[in-house]
CSV table of C-alpha atoms in Angstrom, one decimal:
chain,number,residue,atom,x,y,z
A,1,ALA,CA,2.4,8.3,25.7
A,2,LEU,CA,1.2,11.1,23.5
A,3,GLY,CA,3.6,12.9,21.3
A,4,THR,CA,4.5,14.2,17.8
A,5,ALA,CA,6.5,12.4,15.2
A,6,ARG,CA,8.5,14.6,12.8
A,7,GLY,CA,10.4,13.3,9.8
A,8,GLU,CA,12.5,14.6,7.0
A,9,LEU,CA,14.0,13.1,3.9
A,10,VAL,CA,17.5,14.7,3.3
A,11,ASP,CA,19.6,14.4,0.1
A,12,SER,CA,23.4,14.2,-0.2
A,13,THR,CA,23.7,18.0,-0.2
A,14,GLY,CA,21.8,18.3,3.1
A,15,THR,CA,18.7,19.7,1.4
A,16,THR,CA,15.4,18.6,2.9
A,17,ARG,CA,13.3,17.1,0.1
A,18,ALA,CA,10.2,16.0,2.0
A,19,THR,CA,8.8,16.3,5.5
A,20,PHE,CA,6.0,15.0,7.7
A,21,ILE,CA,4.5,15.9,11.1
A,22,MET,CA,1.8,13.7,12.8
A,23,PRO,CA,0.4,13.1,16.2
A,24,ILE,CA,1.3,9.8,17.7
A,25,SER,CA,0.1,7.8,20.7
A,26,ALA,CA,1.5,4.6,22.2
A,27,TYR,CA,0.3,2.6,25.2
A,28,TYR,CA,2.3,-0.5,24.3
A,29,THR,CA,4.9,-1.6,21.8
A,30,VAL,CA,3.9,-0.3,18.3
A,31,ASP,CA,5.2,-0.3,14.8
A,32,PRO,CA,3.8,2.9,13.4
A,33,ARG,CA,3.9,3.6,9.6
A,34,PHE,CA,4.8,7.1,8.4
A,35,THR,CA,4.5,8.3,4.8
A,36,LEU,CA,6.2,11.2,3.1
A,37,PRO,CA,4.9,13.0,0.0
A,38,ARG,CA,7.3,11.9,-2.7
A,39,GLY,CA,6.1,14.5,-5.3
A,40,SER,CA,9.1,15.6,-7.3
A,41,VAL,CA,11.7,13.8,-5.2
A,42,PRO,CA,13.9,12.0,-7.8
A,43,ALA,CA,15.3,8.6,-7.4
A,44,GLY,CA,18.4,8.3,-5.4
A,45,ARG,CA,19.9,7.8,-1.9
A,46,TYR,CA,18.6,9.8,1.0
A,47,VAL,CA,18.7,9.9,4.8
A,48,LEU,CA,15.3,9.7,6.6
A,49,ARG,CA,15.5,11.4,10.0
A,50,VAL,CA,12.7,10.8,12.5
A,51,ASP,CA,12.2,12.5,15.9
A,52,ILE,CA,9.4,11.5,18.3
A,53,THR,CA,8.9,14.1,21.1
A,54,SER,CA,6.3,14.6,23.8
A,55,GLY,CA,3.7,17.3,23.3
A,56,ARG,CA,1.1,17.8,20.7
A,57,GLN,CA,-0.3,21.0,19.3
A,58,ASP,CA,-3.9,19.7,19.7
A,59,LEU,CA,-3.5,19.0,23.5
A,60,ALA,CA,-2.7,21.2,26.5
A,61,PRO,CA,0.8,20.6,27.8
A,62,GLU,CA,-0.4,19.8,31.3
A,63,THR,CA,-2.4,16.8,30.0
A,64,ILE,CA,0.7,15.1,28.6
A,65,LEU,CA,3.2,12.9,30.4
A,66,PRO,CA,6.7,14.1,29.2
A,67,PHE,CA,9.2,11.6,27.9
A,68,LYS,CA,12.7,11.7,26.6
A,69,ALA,CA,12.8,12.4,22.8
A,70,VAL,CA,13.6,9.5,20.5
A,71,ARG,CA,15.6,10.3,17.4
A,72,ASP,CA,17.0,8.1,14.7
A,73,SER,CA,17.9,8.0,11.0
A,74,VAL,CA,18.2,5.5,8.3
A,75,THR,CA,19.6,5.6,4.7
A,76,VAL,CA,17.0,4.8,2.1
A,77,GLN,CA,17.2,4.3,-1.7
A,78,LEU,CA,14.3,5.5,-3.8
A,79,PRO,CA,13.8,3.7,-7.1
């Protein structure tokens, strides 16, 4: 499957503090690693939201097998 992973780190007020977008491909079970630029994000509790959808900006839509989007979130604590 070829797709795009998008993530955002959201604080307790609902403000997005960091994001990432990267192409992803998987032909078998994988454990991808994503990184966010921490920059000036202060220590604290956040929600990391990740969406993986079919389609990529670098490939024509007719070359990609569509799949149902995968979405999840996890609470993280930055030291």
